[in-house]
Amino acid sequence: MASAVSLADAEGLDAVTIRRLAQEHGVTPMAMYWHFNDKDALLDGIAEFLVAAVRLPEPGVGGWDEQLGDVLRAFLAAIQPHPAVAGLALKRILASEPGLALAERALTLLEEGGFAPARAAQIGRYLLCAVITLVTSDPNPHNAADAEAREEIFRHKRAALEVLSPTRYPHVVAAAPALVGCADPDDYFALNIDLLVQGTRGVRRT
């Protein structure tokens, strides 16, 4: 699975096929079919590989909300390097042992926060989906195969916003660099995880 994920990181998910993986490993496509019946089985394998990479922190350190943040950060750390395939992770959370462990920890913490099981399930699913979206919509994509071309795209996007009327769109113009890119990716992800945790805490208060 590591080779399939590496291929997706470099060339995108469409490049990941059984035939291409066979070429990468120097075997015939039929040899790969011993492991994967079809493309869907291959994608399931990639998703399970991502979920299995989550390193859950030890429970019991800090309040329920602090621990929930740690769980979300652990999930983020596992999928952030692989934006091309991060969206696949959700489908294996309830279909693999590592995914079930992740779900159980999140639901346990939400229950400790005072949420009933049905509401905890809704919130837990949203939180994991939100982390996946953070990765797949990363303003600074992890794949740096053509950094110069990407920077050129950013320059055009910034220019398009900076020439807007400062009278009609003063805040958009002022925020143009931050809207099209991210100067500090670590801060960007940390801020968004905090927003998710604080939002969950806020829902509990209401």
PDB file of C-alpha atoms in Angstrom:
ATOM      1  CA  MET A   1       0.000   0.000   0.000  1.00  0.00           C
ATOM      2  CA  ALA A   2       2.877   2.351   0.652  1.00  0.00           C
ATOM      3  CA  SER A   3       3.801   2.298  -3.041  1.00  0.00           C
ATOM      4  CA  ALA A   4       0.210   3.037  -4.079  1.00  0.00           C
ATOM      5  CA  VAL A   5       0.056   5.989  -1.683  1.00  0.00           C
ATOM      6  CA  SER A   6       3.428   7.274  -2.888  1.00  0.00           C
ATOM      7  CA  LEU A   7       2.213   7.075  -6.482  1.00  0.00           C
ATOM      8  CA  ALA A   8      -0.933   9.022  -5.593  1.00  0.00           C
ATOM      9  CA  ASP A   9       1.142  11.621  -3.758  1.00  0.00           C
ATOM     10  CA  ALA A  10       3.308  12.132  -6.824  1.00  0.00           C
ATOM     11  CA  GLU A  11       0.813  11.866  -9.678  1.00  0.00           C
ATOM     12  CA  GLY A  12      -2.693  11.958  -8.215  1.00  0.00           C
ATOM     13  CA  LEU A  13      -5.244   9.268  -7.459  1.00  0.00           C
ATOM     14  CA  ASP A  14      -6.111   8.658 -11.126  1.00  0.00           C
ATOM     15  CA  ALA A  15      -2.587   7.366 -11.665  1.00  0.00           C
ATOM     16  CA  VAL A  16      -3.134   4.563  -9.158  1.00  0.00           C
ATOM     17  CA  THR A  17      -4.251   1.503 -11.094  1.00  0.00           C
ATOM     18  CA  ILE A  18      -3.570  -2.196 -10.706  1.00  0.00           C
ATOM     19  CA  ARG A  19      -1.667  -2.198 -14.002  1.00  0.00           C
ATOM     20  CA  ARG A  20       0.496   0.767 -12.959  1.00  0.00           C
ATOM     21  CA  LEU A  21       1.288  -0.802  -9.594  1.00  0.00           C
ATOM     22  CA  ALA A  22       2.238  -4.023 -11.343  1.00  0.00           C
ATOM     23  CA  GLN A  23       4.706  -2.052 -13.468  1.00  0.00           C
ATOM     24  CA  GLU A  24       6.110  -0.349 -10.373  1.00  0.00           C
ATOM     25  CA  HIS A  25       6.722  -3.722  -8.723  1.00  0.00           C
ATOM     26  CA  GLY A  26       7.964  -5.471 -11.847  1.00  0.00           C
ATOM     27  CA  VAL A  27       5.188  -8.072 -11.896  1.00  0.00           C
ATOM     28  CA  THR A  28       2.281  -8.891 -14.180  1.00  0.00           C
ATOM     29  CA  PRO A  29      -1.145  -7.328 -13.547  1.00  0.00           C
ATOM     30  CA  MET A  30      -2.501 -10.827 -12.844  1.00  0.00           C
ATOM     31  CA  ALA A  31      -0.080 -11.096  -9.931  1.00  0.00           C
ATOM     32  CA  MET A  32      -1.604  -7.953  -8.436  1.00  0.00           C
ATOM     33  CA  TYR A  33      -5.105  -9.416  -8.792  1.00  0.00           C
ATOM     34  CA  TRP A  34      -4.143 -12.001  -6.177  1.00  0.00           C
ATOM     35  CA  HIS A  35      -4.170  -9.094  -3.736  1.00  0.00           C
ATOM     36  CA  PHE A  36      -6.914  -6.859  -5.172  1.00  0.00           C
ATOM     37  CA  ASN A  37      -9.970  -8.061  -7.053  1.00  0.00           C
ATOM     38  CA  ASP A  38     -10.567  -4.656  -8.638  1.00  0.00           C
ATOM     39  CA  LYS A  39      -9.883  -0.922  -8.335  1.00  0.00           C
ATOM     40  CA  ASP A  40     -12.384  -0.572  -5.477  1.00  0.00           C
ATOM     41  CA  ALA A  41     -10.498  -3.154  -3.435  1.00  0.00           C
ATOM     42  CA  LEU A  42      -7.275  -1.261  -4.133  1.00  0.00           C
ATOM     43  CA  LEU A  43      -8.839   2.008  -2.942  1.00  0.00           C
ATOM     44  CA  ASP A  44     -10.115   0.264   0.185  1.00  0.00           C
ATOM     45  CA  GLY A  45      -6.573  -0.909   0.846  1.00  0.00           C
ATOM     46  CA  ILE A  46      -5.238   2.628   0.509  1.00  0.00           C
ATOM     47  CA  ALA A  47      -7.924   3.939   2.867  1.00  0.00           C
ATOM     48  CA  GLU A  48      -7.123   1.299   5.463  1.00  0.00           C
ATOM     49  CA  PHE A  49      -3.419   2.094   5.156  1.00  0.00           C
ATOM     50  CA  LEU A  50      -4.158   5.732   6.029  1.00  0.00           C
ATOM     51  CA  VAL A  51      -6.384   4.908   8.982  1.00  0.00           C
ATOM     52  CA  ALA A  52      -3.872   2.392  10.322  1.00  0.00           C
ATOM     53  CA  ALA A  53      -1.283   5.181  10.397  1.00  0.00           C
ATOM     54  CA  VAL A  54      -3.239   7.099  13.066  1.00  0.00           C
ATOM     55  CA  ARG A  55      -1.285   7.039  16.330  1.00  0.00           C
ATOM     56  CA  LEU A  56      -3.852   7.650  19.028  1.00  0.00           C
ATOM     57  CA  PRO A  57      -2.496   9.341  22.164  1.00  0.00           C
ATOM     58  CA  GLU A  58      -2.755   7.646  25.527  1.00  0.00           C
ATOM     59  CA  PRO A  59      -6.172   8.336  27.101  1.00  0.00           C
ATOM     60  CA  GLY A  60      -6.752  10.211  30.335  1.00  0.00           C
ATOM     61  CA  VAL A  61      -4.474  13.232  29.970  1.00  0.00           C
ATOM     62  CA  GLY A  62      -6.472  16.475  30.146  1.00  0.00           C
ATOM     63  CA  GLY A  63     -10.184  17.194  29.864  1.00  0.00           C
ATOM     64  CA  TRP A  64     -12.450  15.558  27.328  1.00  0.00           C
ATOM     65  CA  ASP A  65     -12.134  18.490  24.935  1.00  0.00           C
ATOM     66  CA  GLU A  66      -8.334  18.599  25.165  1.00  0.00           C
ATOM     67  CA  GLN A  67      -8.166  14.866  24.503  1.00  0.00           C
ATOM     68  CA  LEU A  68     -10.577  15.239  21.598  1.00  0.00           C
ATOM     69  CA  GLY A  69      -8.225  17.817  20.099  1.00  0.00           C
ATOM     70  CA  ASP A  70      -5.342  15.370  20.501  1.00  0.00           C
ATOM     71  CA  VAL A  71      -7.325  12.684  18.674  1.00  0.00           C
ATOM     72  CA  LEU A  72      -8.124  15.041  15.802  1.00  0.00           C
ATOM     73  CA  ARG A  73      -4.485  16.084  15.582  1.00  0.00           C
ATOM     74  CA  ALA A  74      -3.432  12.423  15.450  1.00  0.00           C
ATOM     75  CA  PHE A  75      -5.871  11.826  12.588  1.00  0.00           C
ATOM     76  CA  LEU A  76      -4.594  14.951  10.829  1.00  0.00           C
ATOM     77  CA  ALA A  77      -0.964  13.841  11.200  1.00  0.00           C
ATOM     78  CA  ALA A  78      -1.765  10.535   9.489  1.00  0.00           C
ATOM     79  CA  ILE A  79      -3.578  11.931   6.459  1.00  0.00           C
ATOM     80  CA  GLN A  80      -2.041  15.388   5.977  1.00  0.00           C
ATOM     81  CA  PRO A  81       0.953  14.121   3.954  1.00  0.00           C
ATOM     82  CA  HIS A  82      -1.424  12.431   1.493  1.00  0.00           C
ATOM     83  CA  PRO A  83      -4.042  14.956   0.273  1.00  0.00           C
ATOM     84  CA  ALA A  84      -4.650  13.056  -2.966  1.00  0.00           C
ATOM     85  CA  VAL A  85      -6.050  10.050  -1.086  1.00  0.00           C
ATOM     86  CA  ALA A  86      -7.115  11.586   2.251  1.00  0.00           C
ATOM     87  CA  GLY A  87     -10.750  11.609   1.153  1.00  0.00           C
ATOM     88  CA  LEU A  88     -10.742   7.803   1.064  1.00  0.00           C
ATOM     89  CA  ALA A  89     -10.068   7.478   4.797  1.00  0.00           C
ATOM     90  CA  LEU A  90     -13.647   8.042   5.944  1.00  0.00           C
ATOM     91  CA  LYS A  91     -14.983   4.896   4.259  1.00  0.00           C
ATOM     92  CA  ARG A  92     -12.695   2.636   6.320  1.00  0.00           C
ATOM     93  CA  ILE A  93     -13.163   4.178   9.759  1.00  0.00           C
ATOM     94  CA  LEU A  94     -16.016   1.834  10.623  1.00  0.00           C
ATOM     95  CA  ALA A  95     -14.692  -1.031   8.490  1.00  0.00           C
ATOM     96  CA  SER A  96     -11.278  -1.664  10.028  1.00  0.00           C
ATOM     97  CA  GLU A  97      -9.843  -2.276  13.486  1.00  0.00           C
ATOM     98  CA  PRO A  98      -7.748   0.923  13.539  1.00  0.00           C
ATOM     99  CA  GLY A  99     -10.755   2.918  12.341  1.00  0.00           C
ATOM    100  CA  LEU A 100     -13.017   1.423  14.980  1.00  0.00           C
ATOM    101  CA  ALA A 101     -10.448   2.302  17.645  1.00  0.00           C
ATOM    102  CA  LEU A 102     -10.443   5.885  16.391  1.00  0.00           C
ATOM    103  CA  ALA A 103     -14.244   6.046  16.373  1.00  0.00           C
ATOM    104  CA  GLU A 104     -14.518   4.488  19.826  1.00  0.00           C
ATOM    105  CA  ARG A 105     -12.097   7.004  21.326  1.00  0.00           C
ATOM    106  CA  ALA A 106     -13.859   9.975  19.754  1.00  0.00           C
ATOM    107  CA  LEU A 107     -17.313   8.773  20.826  1.00  0.00           C
ATOM    108  CA  THR A 108     -16.077   8.046  24.345  1.00  0.00           C
ATOM    109  CA  LEU A 109     -14.731  11.578  24.707  1.00  0.00           C
ATOM    110  CA  LEU A 110     -17.891  13.119  23.315  1.00  0.00           C
ATOM    111  CA  GLU A 111     -19.940  11.078  25.792  1.00  0.00           C
ATOM    112  CA  GLU A 112     -17.697  12.369  28.573  1.00  0.00           C
ATOM    113  CA  GLY A 113     -18.482  15.844  27.275  1.00  0.00           C
ATOM    114  CA  GLY A 114     -22.174  15.233  27.866  1.00  0.00           C
ATOM    115  CA  PHE A 115     -23.399  14.290  24.405  1.00  0.00           C
ATOM    116  CA  ALA A 116     -25.940  11.494  23.980  1.00  0.00           C
ATOM    117  CA  PRO A 117     -24.837   8.640  21.664  1.00  0.00           C
ATOM    118  CA  ALA A 118     -26.837   9.795  18.640  1.00  0.00           C
ATOM    119  CA  ARG A 119     -25.578  13.374  18.926  1.00  0.00           C
ATOM    120  CA  ALA A 120     -22.040  12.177  19.605  1.00  0.00           C
ATOM    121  CA  ALA A 121     -22.185  10.115  16.393  1.00  0.00           C
ATOM    122  CA  GLN A 122     -23.298  13.152  14.393  1.00  0.00           C
ATOM    123  CA  ILE A 123     -20.595  15.362  15.846  1.00  0.00           C
ATOM    124  CA  GLY A 124     -17.887  12.727  15.576  1.00  0.00           C
ATOM    125  CA  ARG A 125     -18.598  12.125  11.907  1.00  0.00           C
ATOM    126  CA  TYR A 126     -18.601  15.855  11.213  1.00  0.00           C
ATOM    127  CA  LEU A 127     -15.278  16.364  13.007  1.00  0.00           C
ATOM    128  CA  LEU A 128     -13.509  13.625  11.065  1.00  0.00           C
ATOM    129  CA  CYS A 129     -15.003  14.854   7.791  1.00  0.00           C
ATOM    130  CA  ALA A 130     -13.848  18.376   8.643  1.00  0.00           C
ATOM    131  CA  VAL A 131     -10.275  17.201   9.226  1.00  0.00           C
ATOM    132  CA  ILE A 132     -10.326  15.383   5.889  1.00  0.00           C
ATOM    133  CA  THR A 133     -11.624  18.540   4.192  1.00  0.00           C
ATOM    134  CA  LEU A 134      -8.831  20.578   5.777  1.00  0.00           C
ATOM    135  CA  VAL A 135      -6.332  18.270   4.110  1.00  0.00           C
ATOM    136  CA  THR A 136      -8.001  17.941   0.706  1.00  0.00           C
ATOM    137  CA  SER A 137      -8.538  21.716   0.474  1.00  0.00           C
ATOM    138  CA  ASP A 138      -5.106  22.647   1.868  1.00  0.00           C
ATOM    139  CA  PRO A 139      -4.230  26.103   0.433  1.00  0.00           C
ATOM    140  CA  ASN A 140      -0.606  24.940   0.202  1.00  0.00           C
ATOM    141  CA  PRO A 141      -0.803  21.463  -1.400  1.00  0.00           C
ATOM    142  CA  HIS A 142       1.714  18.938  -0.118  1.00  0.00           C
ATOM    143  CA  ASN A 143       2.667  17.834  -3.611  1.00  0.00           C
ATOM    144  CA  ALA A 144       5.516  20.125  -4.686  1.00  0.00           C
ATOM    145  CA  ALA A 145       6.110  18.469  -8.059  1.00  0.00           C
ATOM    146  CA  ASP A 146       5.905  21.846  -9.788  1.00  0.00           C
ATOM    147  CA  ALA A 147       6.348  24.497  -7.100  1.00  0.00           C
ATOM    148  CA  GLU A 148       7.147  27.226  -9.639  1.00  0.00           C
ATOM    149  CA  ALA A 149       3.933  26.616 -11.584  1.00  0.00           C
ATOM    150  CA  ARG A 150       1.927  26.550  -8.362  1.00  0.00           C
ATOM    151  CA  GLU A 151       3.438  29.853  -7.221  1.00  0.00           C
ATOM    152  CA  GLU A 152       2.531  31.355 -10.591  1.00  0.00           C
ATOM    153  CA  ILE A 153      -1.086  30.302 -10.048  1.00  0.00           C
ATOM    154  CA  PHE A 154      -1.034  31.876  -6.579  1.00  0.00           C
ATOM    155  CA  ARG A 155       0.358  35.121  -8.006  1.00  0.00           C
ATOM    156  CA  HIS A 156      -2.466  35.342 -10.546  1.00  0.00           C
ATOM    157  CA  LYS A 157      -5.081  34.634  -7.875  1.00  0.00           C
ATOM    158  CA  ARG A 158      -3.617  37.269  -5.546  1.00  0.00           C
ATOM    159  CA  ALA A 159      -3.465  39.803  -8.364  1.00  0.00           C
ATOM    160  CA  ALA A 160      -7.110  39.169  -9.271  1.00  0.00           C
ATOM    161  CA  LEU A 161      -8.166  39.963  -5.703  1.00  0.00           C
ATOM    162  CA  GLU A 162      -5.792  42.881  -5.128  1.00  0.00           C
ATOM    163  CA  VAL A 163      -7.170  44.826  -8.115  1.00  0.00           C
ATOM    164  CA  LEU A 164     -10.706  44.693  -6.758  1.00  0.00           C
ATOM    165  CA  SER A 165     -12.231  47.942  -5.586  1.00  0.00           C
ATOM    166  CA  PRO A 166     -10.886  48.689  -2.078  1.00  0.00           C
ATOM    167  CA  THR A 167     -14.054  50.661  -1.460  1.00  0.00           C
ATOM    168  CA  ARG A 168     -16.413  47.774  -2.155  1.00  0.00           C
ATOM    169  CA  TYR A 169     -14.188  44.926  -0.933  1.00  0.00           C
ATOM    170  CA  PRO A 170     -11.693  46.412   1.542  1.00  0.00           C
ATOM    171  CA  HIS A 171     -11.335  43.249   3.633  1.00  0.00           C
ATOM    172  CA  VAL A 172     -10.994  40.931   0.647  1.00  0.00           C
ATOM    173  CA  VAL A 173      -8.253  43.122  -0.819  1.00  0.00           C
ATOM    174  CA  ALA A 174      -6.404  43.359   2.504  1.00  0.00           C
ATOM    175  CA  ALA A 175      -6.605  39.596   3.043  1.00  0.00           C
ATOM    176  CA  ALA A 176      -5.757  38.619  -0.555  1.00  0.00           C
ATOM    177  CA  PRO A 177      -2.418  36.876   0.206  1.00  0.00           C
ATOM    178  CA  ALA A 178      -3.948  34.825   3.030  1.00  0.00           C
ATOM    179  CA  LEU A 179      -7.033  33.942   0.986  1.00  0.00           C
ATOM    180  CA  VAL A 180      -5.064  32.295  -1.827  1.00  0.00           C
ATOM    181  CA  GLY A 181      -2.224  30.761   0.174  1.00  0.00           C
ATOM    182  CA  CYS A 182      -0.973  30.021   3.653  1.00  0.00           C
ATOM    183  CA  ALA A 183       2.257  31.528   4.994  1.00  0.00           C
ATOM    184  CA  ASP A 184       2.329  29.275   8.063  1.00  0.00           C
ATOM    185  CA  PRO A 185       0.755  25.851   7.396  1.00  0.00           C
ATOM    186  CA  ASP A 186       1.336  24.645  10.963  1.00  0.00           C
ATOM    187  CA  ASP A 187      -0.575  27.621  12.344  1.00  0.00           C
ATOM    188  CA  TYR A 188      -3.328  27.129   9.757  1.00  0.00           C
ATOM    189  CA  PHE A 189      -3.986  23.538  10.789  1.00  0.00           C
ATOM    190  CA  ALA A 190      -3.598  24.248  14.515  1.00  0.00           C
ATOM    191  CA  LEU A 191      -6.109  27.088  14.294  1.00  0.00           C
ATOM    192  CA  ASN A 192      -8.653  24.948  12.464  1.00  0.00           C
ATOM    193  CA  ILE A 193      -8.367  22.064  14.921  1.00  0.00           C
ATOM    194  CA  ASP A 194      -8.906  24.572  17.747  1.00  0.00           C
ATOM    195  CA  LEU A 195     -11.987  25.888  15.947  1.00  0.00           C
ATOM    196  CA  LEU A 196     -13.410  22.372  15.697  1.00  0.00           C
ATOM    197  CA  VAL A 197     -12.801  21.615  19.370  1.00  0.00           C
ATOM    198  CA  GLN A 198     -14.043  24.956  20.644  1.00  0.00           C
ATOM    199  CA  GLY A 199     -17.079  24.719  18.393  1.00  0.00           C
ATOM    200  CA  THR A 200     -17.900  21.307  19.862  1.00  0.00           C
ATOM    201  CA  ARG A 201     -17.491  22.698  23.367  1.00  0.00           C
ATOM    202  CA  GLY A 202     -19.740  25.622  22.432  1.00  0.00           C
ATOM    203  CA  VAL A 203     -22.472  23.301  21.167  1.00  0.00           C
ATOM    204  CA  ARG A 204     -22.378  21.509  24.513  1.00  0.00           C
ATOM    205  CA  ARG A 205     -22.903  24.809  26.384  1.00  0.00           C
ATOM    206  CA  THR A 206     -26.001  25.554  24.352  1.00  0.00           C
TER     207      THR A 206
END
